[in-house]
Amino acid sequence: MAILQNRLGALGALCGVVLAGLVLFVACLAHAQTSNSCLDCHAGLPDPLGVSQEKFSQDVHAQKGLTCVSCHGGDPTSDDPDKAMNKKAGWKGKIERKQIPELCGSCHSDPYYIRQFNPGLRTDQLDQYRTSVHGKRLVAGDTKVAVCIDCHSVHDIRAPSDPRSTVNPVNVATTCAGCHANDGYMKGYSIPTDQFAKYDVSVHHEALAVRGDLSAPTCSTCHGNHGAVPPGVDKVQNVCSNCHAFQDQMYEKSSHKKAFQASSLPGCVVCHSNHAITYPSDAKLGTGPEAVCMRCHTPGDKCDQARARLQAKLISLDLAIKKADQALALAESSGMEVGEARMAQAQARDSLTKARVTIHSFQESLADQDIQAGLKIAAEDLQAGQAAMVERNRRRAGLGVSLVAIGMVLAGLRLYIKKIER
Ligand code: HEC
Ligand code: HEC
Ligand code: HEC
Ligand code: HEC
Ligand code: HEC
Ligand code: HEC
Ligand code: HEC
Ligand code: HEC
Ligand code: HEC
């Protein structure tokens, strides 16, 4: 029994030693795997050669286990710069701008490779990029155009969903503006540099950046992330219909559609512009500074007359709704029940919204249907509000009469009591 105990003790000790050895071995292995002489040395170098541990640890590639060598090649196990950065060890050195799309594409265009990490990630960025103005000009030798790292940054590339990513929807406009709003950088090109300034004051920017409405477009939504145009769009100028489908349906019916196409005019953008899209108002149909119609139509012609009637009707519906609103508010504050008419007002407002969509057919009769429907409801609601006030006045009058009667009875009673007392 004692012998057995001794043997067991010895076995236990042996196991302990083996286990400790194993732990040490695994630790060494792990060290060998994470040892990265490139990062160790470059972390201490000044810009532009410096790449800090802190920065690189934010990079999606580092987070997925890739290292400096995945892009630059070389031998990361050697502390000797001549061995580490040796062409024989596959070291590529600094990647020239012209080579960058090919480098990124070497992994990102390979569906078999990418699938191992993220089966849902697209692998068409390089193909798409080649169709863009950026991609085409780069091939032709213009290295000032955007390459992958101008939009994505380098050494701290993040997934687009990360709010700190340079291509997160909220940051895209600033990223593009880095070049496109820079007069010095864009000197020598014939295109304007006002896109950002205009987009910055647009309804779209307000919806996206101020109200956090991610369904509103930023630069890359209309221009495509990588390609010349977003998927399903033949020309950038036709992109609006992706989101504003109802206006588009109406516009398709209009004679503007045919007429604009015949003279190669771009559609929605003719009246709304592309970057500085503002809140539309009925004034856009007028003849003042916001107006768009009179650029083409002659005062007094049949289209101008139709325009004037449409504007007048929209304004009258707007006014009718406001008047009914006021009447209902007054009735409500006087304690009258007008809930039903209040609900109906929502329908009147809907009709106005619809009419402002339907005008895109530029057929008076179509817009008129919505306007008349709205006017009818607003008139009924106005009446309901007014009737409620008449009812209230009637009740007040009734109350007044009863008060007078009660007062007279009381006075009579008093006289009578006095008479009895005497
Ligand atoms: C002991 C320090 C040291 C190590 C280790 C080291 N580098 Fe460097 N590296 C430098 C210095 C210094 C320079 C700048 C001088 C030069 O170009 O040789 C440089 C330059 C570079 C450049 C820019 C070359 C250019 O043309 O501008 C790249 C890219 C680079 N290193 C990547 C790497 C990679 C990848 C590794 C690991 C495989 C690595 N380095 C390892 C010190 C180091
Ligand atoms: C996803 C690919 C990728 C990874 C990973 C990567 N780099 Fe780079 N690196 C690039 C590209 C692309 C450039 C060219 C940047 C430019 O033209 O401004 C570059 C440039 C450099 C330069 C030259 C900077 C200059 O302006 O001269 C150095 C040095 C460098 N990288 C070191 C590193 C080190 C060290 C690591 C690892 C910590 C690393 N890189 C990881 C893609 C990568
Ligand atoms: C050695 C292969 C390789 C190279 C080279 C490479 N990448 Fe990646 N990249 C990956 C892998 C793997 C992922 C992780 C995919 C995942 O899990 O989502 C990734 C992720 C990304 C993501 C985040 C995608 C997402 O939505 O999650 C972006 C953006 C990106 N890479 C851009 C670049 C750019 C720009 C370059 C060139 C400077 C580049 N990559 C070079 C392999 C590579
Ligand atoms: C003009 C700016 C720009 C350039 C150039 C660019 N990207 Fe992108 N990239 C974006 C934007 C914007 C997104 C999408 C953000 C989102 O999904 O909201 C994106 C998304 C990605 C993604 C995530 C998956 C996807 O397709 O949505 C990868 C990977 C990627 N880019 C790789 C690349 C590579 C590789 C290159 C070079 C061949 C490149 N990008 C060039 C702006 C750019
Ligand atoms: C590194 C600088 C740079 C960045 C960043 C950049 N661009 Fe460009 N872009 C250029 C240059 C240079 C041209 C060529 C100008 C020309 O076409 O005459 C160009 C051309 C274009 C064109 C074609 C213009 C035309 O009609 O010829 C569009 C559209 C465009 N860029 C959109 C974008 C968008 C959207 C972004 C951001 C997602 C972006 N760019 C980011 C430099 C940049
Ligand atoms: C609502 C869609 C939309 C948004 C958002 C948008 N654009 Fe445009 N952009 C257009 C249209 C449409 C054109 C005209 C294209 C045509 O005529 O084929 C255009 C033209 C351009 C051009 C060509 C030169 C010019 O000004 O005509 C550049 C460059 C450009 N946009 C960059 C940008 C940048 C940068 C942003 C973000 C700050 C941006 N765009 C936001 C729709 C948009
Ligand atoms: C990616 C979707 C998307 C695209 C593409 C788009 N828009 Fe918009 N647009 C929106 C959103 C979201 C709003 C904000 C709606 C709101 O305020 O309720 C908006 C608002 C507007 C408004 C103001 C509407 C209002 O009721 O105040 C106009 C006008 C407009 N867009 C015109 C255009 C034109 C013209 C184009 C094409 C050049 C275009 N949009 C492209 C999504 C889009
Ligand atoms: C011939 C000029 C013209 C064209 C072309 C045009 N619009 Fe309009 N659009 C207007 C006017 C005028 C208004 C303002 C109506 C009002 O508020 O009374 C308007 C209003 C709008 C509104 C806001 C509607 C609302 O609820 O207040 C949107 C969104 C819109 N247009 C999108 C588009 C789209 C998308 C296209 C292309 C399919 C387009 N427009 C083509 C003149 C035009
Ligand atoms: C870019 C020039 C242009 C602008 C801007 C423009 N139109 Fe037109 N419009 C035309 C042309 C061309 C026609 C077709 C030929 C014709 O009937 O005169 C047309 C036709 C019409 C018609 C007749 C439709 C039919 O089917 O009979 C009406 C109504 C009309 N436009 C109203 C407007 C209104 C309202 C605006 C402003 C919101 C406007 N237009 C802005 C050029 C324009």
PDB file of N, CA, C and O in Angstrom, residues 30-61:
ATOM      1  N   ALA A  30       3.509  30.857 -28.635  1.00  0.00           N
ATOM      2  CA  ALA A  30       2.658  32.041 -28.789  1.00  0.00           C
ATOM      3  C   ALA A  30       3.532  33.267 -29.005  1.00  0.00           C
ATOM      4  O   ALA A  30       3.230  34.115 -29.841  1.00  0.00           O
ATOM      5  N   HIS A  31       4.658  33.330 -28.271  1.00  0.00           N
ATOM      6  CA  HIS A  31       5.546  34.475 -28.412  1.00  0.00           C
ATOM      7  C   HIS A  31       6.112  34.508 -29.831  1.00  0.00           C
ATOM      8  O   HIS A  31       6.121  35.541 -30.484  1.00  0.00           O
ATOM      9  N   ALA A  32       6.534  33.316 -30.306  1.00  0.00           N
ATOM     10  CA  ALA A  32       7.094  33.239 -31.649  1.00  0.00           C
ATOM     11  C   ALA A  32       6.064  33.714 -32.669  1.00  0.00           C
ATOM     12  O   ALA A  32       6.382  34.405 -33.617  1.00  0.00           O
ATOM     13  N   GLN A  33       4.773  33.333 -32.429  1.00  0.00           N
ATOM     14  CA  GLN A  33       3.754  33.701 -33.405  1.00  0.00           C
ATOM     15  C   GLN A  33       3.460  35.191 -33.381  1.00  0.00           C
ATOM     16  O   GLN A  33       3.207  35.778 -34.415  1.00  0.00           O
ATOM     17  N   THR A  34       3.453  35.799 -32.192  1.00  0.00           N
ATOM     18  CA  THR A  34       3.096  37.212 -32.141  1.00  0.00           C
ATOM     19  C   THR A  34       4.324  38.101 -32.289  1.00  0.00           C
ATOM     20  O   THR A  34       4.176  39.288 -32.478  1.00  0.00           O
ATOM     21  N   SER A  35       5.514  37.536 -32.192  1.00  0.00           N
ATOM     22  CA  SER A  35       6.691  38.392 -32.301  1.00  0.00           C
ATOM     23  C   SER A  35       6.697  38.995 -33.694  1.00  0.00           C
ATOM     24  O   SER A  35       6.516  38.307 -34.688  1.00  0.00           O
ATOM     25  N   ASN A  36       6.838  40.304 -33.744  1.00  0.00           N
ATOM     26  CA  ASN A  36       6.721  41.003 -35.005  1.00  0.00           C
ATOM     27  C   ASN A  36       7.787  42.083 -34.974  1.00  0.00           C
ATOM     28  O   ASN A  36       7.569  43.182 -34.478  1.00  0.00           O
ATOM     29  N   SER A  37       8.943  41.742 -35.484  1.00  0.00           N
ATOM     30  CA  SER A  37      10.061  42.674 -35.404  1.00  0.00           C
ATOM     31  C   SER A  37       9.729  43.960 -36.152  1.00  0.00           C
ATOM     32  O   SER A  37      10.210  45.032 -35.805  1.00  0.00           O
ATOM     33  N   CYS A  38       8.918  43.841 -37.199  1.00  0.00           N
ATOM     34  CA  CYS A  38       8.552  45.032 -37.992  1.00  0.00           C
ATOM     35  C   CYS A  38       7.876  46.055 -37.082  1.00  0.00           C
ATOM     36  O   CYS A  38       8.255  47.224 -37.043  1.00  0.00           O
ATOM     37  N   LEU A  39       6.842  45.565 -36.352  1.00  0.00           N
ATOM     38  CA  LEU A  39       6.082  46.466 -35.484  1.00  0.00           C
ATOM     39  C   LEU A  39       6.971  46.963 -34.342  1.00  0.00           C
ATOM     40  O   LEU A  39       6.966  48.152 -34.004  1.00  0.00           O
ATOM     41  N   ASP A  40       7.751  46.013 -33.745  1.00  0.00           N
ATOM     42  CA  ASP A  40       8.611  46.388 -32.621  1.00  0.00           C
ATOM     43  C   ASP A  40       9.520  47.552 -33.006  1.00  0.00           C
ATOM     44  O   ASP A  40       9.663  48.510 -32.259  1.00  0.00           O
ATOM     45  N   CYS A  41      10.127  47.459 -34.189  1.00  0.00           N
ATOM     46  CA  CYS A  41      11.072  48.491 -34.592  1.00  0.00           C
ATOM     47  C   CYS A  41      10.347  49.749 -35.085  1.00  0.00           C
ATOM     48  O   CYS A  41      10.662  50.858 -34.665  1.00  0.00           O
ATOM     49  N   HIS A  42       9.332  49.554 -35.933  1.00  0.00           N
ATOM     50  CA  HIS A  42       8.663  50.720 -36.532  1.00  0.00           C
ATOM     51  C   HIS A  42       7.865  51.542 -35.519  1.00  0.00           C
ATOM     52  O   HIS A  42       7.634  52.727 -35.735  1.00  0.00           O
ATOM     53  N   ALA A  43       7.468  50.883 -34.423  1.00  0.00           N
ATOM     54  CA  ALA A  43       6.713  51.614 -33.393  1.00  0.00           C
ATOM     55  C   ALA A  43       7.555  52.761 -32.840  1.00  0.00           C
ATOM     56  O   ALA A  43       7.018  53.768 -32.389  1.00  0.00           O
ATOM     57  N   GLY A  44       8.884  52.606 -32.898  1.00  0.00           N
ATOM     58  CA  GLY A  44       9.752  53.636 -32.328  1.00  0.00           C
ATOM     59  C   GLY A  44      10.294  54.613 -33.360  1.00  0.00           C
ATOM     60  O   GLY A  44      11.072  55.495 -33.016  1.00  0.00           O
ATOM     61  N   LEU A  45       9.905  54.463 -34.624  1.00  0.00           N
ATOM     62  CA  LEU A  45      10.455  55.337 -35.666  1.00  0.00           C
ATOM     63  C   LEU A  45       9.593  56.591 -35.833  1.00  0.00           C
ATOM     64  O   LEU A  45       8.396  56.567 -35.555  1.00  0.00           O
ATOM     65  N   PRO A  46      10.216  57.693 -36.283  1.00  0.00           N
ATOM     66  CA  PRO A  46       9.422  58.925 -36.503  1.00  0.00           C
ATOM     67  C   PRO A  46       8.592  58.813 -37.791  1.00  0.00           C
ATOM     68  O   PRO A  46       8.860  57.964 -38.623  1.00  0.00           O
ATOM     69  N   ASP A  47       7.600  59.677 -37.923  1.00  0.00           N
ATOM     70  CA  ASP A  47       6.781  59.719 -39.149  1.00  0.00           C
ATOM     71  C   ASP A  47       7.666  60.034 -40.334  1.00  0.00           C
ATOM     72  O   ASP A  47       8.652  60.747 -40.174  1.00  0.00           O
ATOM     73  N   PRO A  48       7.398  59.579 -41.527  1.00  0.00           N
ATOM     74  CA  PRO A  48       6.245  58.747 -41.888  1.00  0.00           C
ATOM     75  C   PRO A  48       6.493  57.255 -41.670  1.00  0.00           C
ATOM     76  O   PRO A  48       5.641  56.459 -42.014  1.00  0.00           O
ATOM     77  N   LEU A  49       7.660  56.908 -41.076  1.00  0.00           N
ATOM     78  CA  LEU A  49       7.983  55.480 -40.956  1.00  0.00           C
ATOM     79  C   LEU A  49       7.331  54.840 -39.737  1.00  0.00           C
ATOM     80  O   LEU A  49       7.211  53.628 -39.649  1.00  0.00           O
ATOM     81  N   GLY A  50       6.891  55.672 -38.775  1.00  0.00           N
ATOM     82  CA  GLY A  50       6.335  55.133 -37.544  1.00  0.00           C
ATOM     83  C   GLY A  50       4.958  54.508 -37.729  1.00  0.00           C
ATOM     84  O   GLY A  50       4.107  55.065 -38.414  1.00  0.00           O
ATOM     85  N   VAL A  51       4.779  53.310 -37.155  1.00  0.00           N
ATOM     86  CA  VAL A  51       3.454  52.685 -37.094  1.00  0.00           C
ATOM     87  C   VAL A  51       3.303  52.197 -35.657  1.00  0.00           C
ATOM     88  O   VAL A  51       3.963  51.243 -35.265  1.00  0.00           O
ATOM     89  N   SER A  52       2.479  52.880 -34.867  1.00  0.00           N
ATOM     90  CA  SER A  52       2.427  52.511 -33.452  1.00  0.00           C
ATOM     91  C   SER A  52       1.557  51.284 -33.227  1.00  0.00           C
ATOM     92  O   SER A  52       0.637  51.000 -33.993  1.00  0.00           O
ATOM     93  N   GLN A  53       1.888  50.581 -32.146  1.00  0.00           N
ATOM     94  CA  GLN A  53       1.118  49.414 -31.721  1.00  0.00           C
ATOM     95  C   GLN A  53      -0.348  49.822 -31.518  1.00  0.00           C
ATOM     96  O   GLN A  53      -1.268  49.123 -31.926  1.00  0.00           O
ATOM     97  N   GLU A  54      -0.505  50.993 -30.889  1.00  0.00           N
ATOM     98  CA  GLU A  54      -1.854  51.464 -30.563  1.00  0.00           C
ATOM     99  C   GLU A  54      -2.697  51.658 -31.827  1.00  0.00           C
ATOM    100  O   GLU A  54      -3.846  51.240 -31.900  1.00  0.00           O
ATOM    101  N   LYS A  55      -2.067  52.275 -32.847  1.00  0.00           N
ATOM    102  CA  LYS A  55      -2.790  52.523 -34.092  1.00  0.00           C
ATOM    103  C   LYS A  55      -3.103  51.200 -34.791  1.00  0.00           C
ATOM    104  O   LYS A  55      -4.245  50.942 -35.171  1.00  0.00           O
ATOM    105  N   PHE A  56      -2.088  50.374 -34.936  1.00  0.00           N
ATOM    106  CA  PHE A  56      -2.269  49.150 -35.721  1.00  0.00           C
ATOM    107  C   PHE A  56      -3.257  48.186 -35.050  1.00  0.00           C
ATOM    108  O   PHE A  56      -3.936  47.417 -35.735  1.00  0.00           O
ATOM    109  N   SER A  57      -3.359  48.245 -33.720  1.00  0.00           N
ATOM    110  CA  SER A  57      -4.284  47.324 -33.038  1.00  0.00           C
ATOM    111  C   SER A  57      -5.744  47.671 -33.357  1.00  0.00           C
ATOM    112  O   SER A  57      -6.645  46.867 -33.163  1.00  0.00           O
ATOM    113  N   GLN A  58      -5.984  48.892 -33.877  1.00  0.00           N
ATOM    114  CA  GLN A  58      -7.340  49.287 -34.280  1.00  0.00           C
ATOM    115  C   GLN A  58      -7.688  48.759 -35.662  1.00  0.00           C
ATOM    116  O   GLN A  58      -8.836  48.792 -36.075  1.00  0.00           O
ATOM    117  N   ASP A  59      -6.658  48.324 -36.403  1.00  0.00           N
ATOM    118  CA  ASP A  59      -6.852  47.927 -37.806  1.00  0.00           C
ATOM    119  C   ASP A  59      -7.584  46.592 -37.862  1.00  0.00           C
ATOM    120  O   ASP A  59      -7.224  45.638 -37.171  1.00  0.00           O
ATOM    121  N   VAL A  60      -8.619  46.548 -38.719  1.00  0.00           N
ATOM    122  CA  VAL A  60      -9.412  45.336 -38.845  1.00  0.00           C
ATOM    123  C   VAL A  60      -8.526  44.158 -39.250  1.00  0.00           C
ATOM    124  O   VAL A  60      -8.759  43.017 -38.836  1.00  0.00           O
ATOM    125  N   HIS A  61      -7.465  44.423 -40.007  1.00  0.00           N
ATOM    126  CA  HIS A  61      -6.576  43.330 -40.426  1.00  0.00           C
ATOM    127  C   HIS A  61      -5.813  42.764 -39.241  1.00  0.00           C
ATOM    128  O   HIS A  61      -5.681  41.551 -39.107  1.00  0.00           O
TER     129      HIS A  61
END
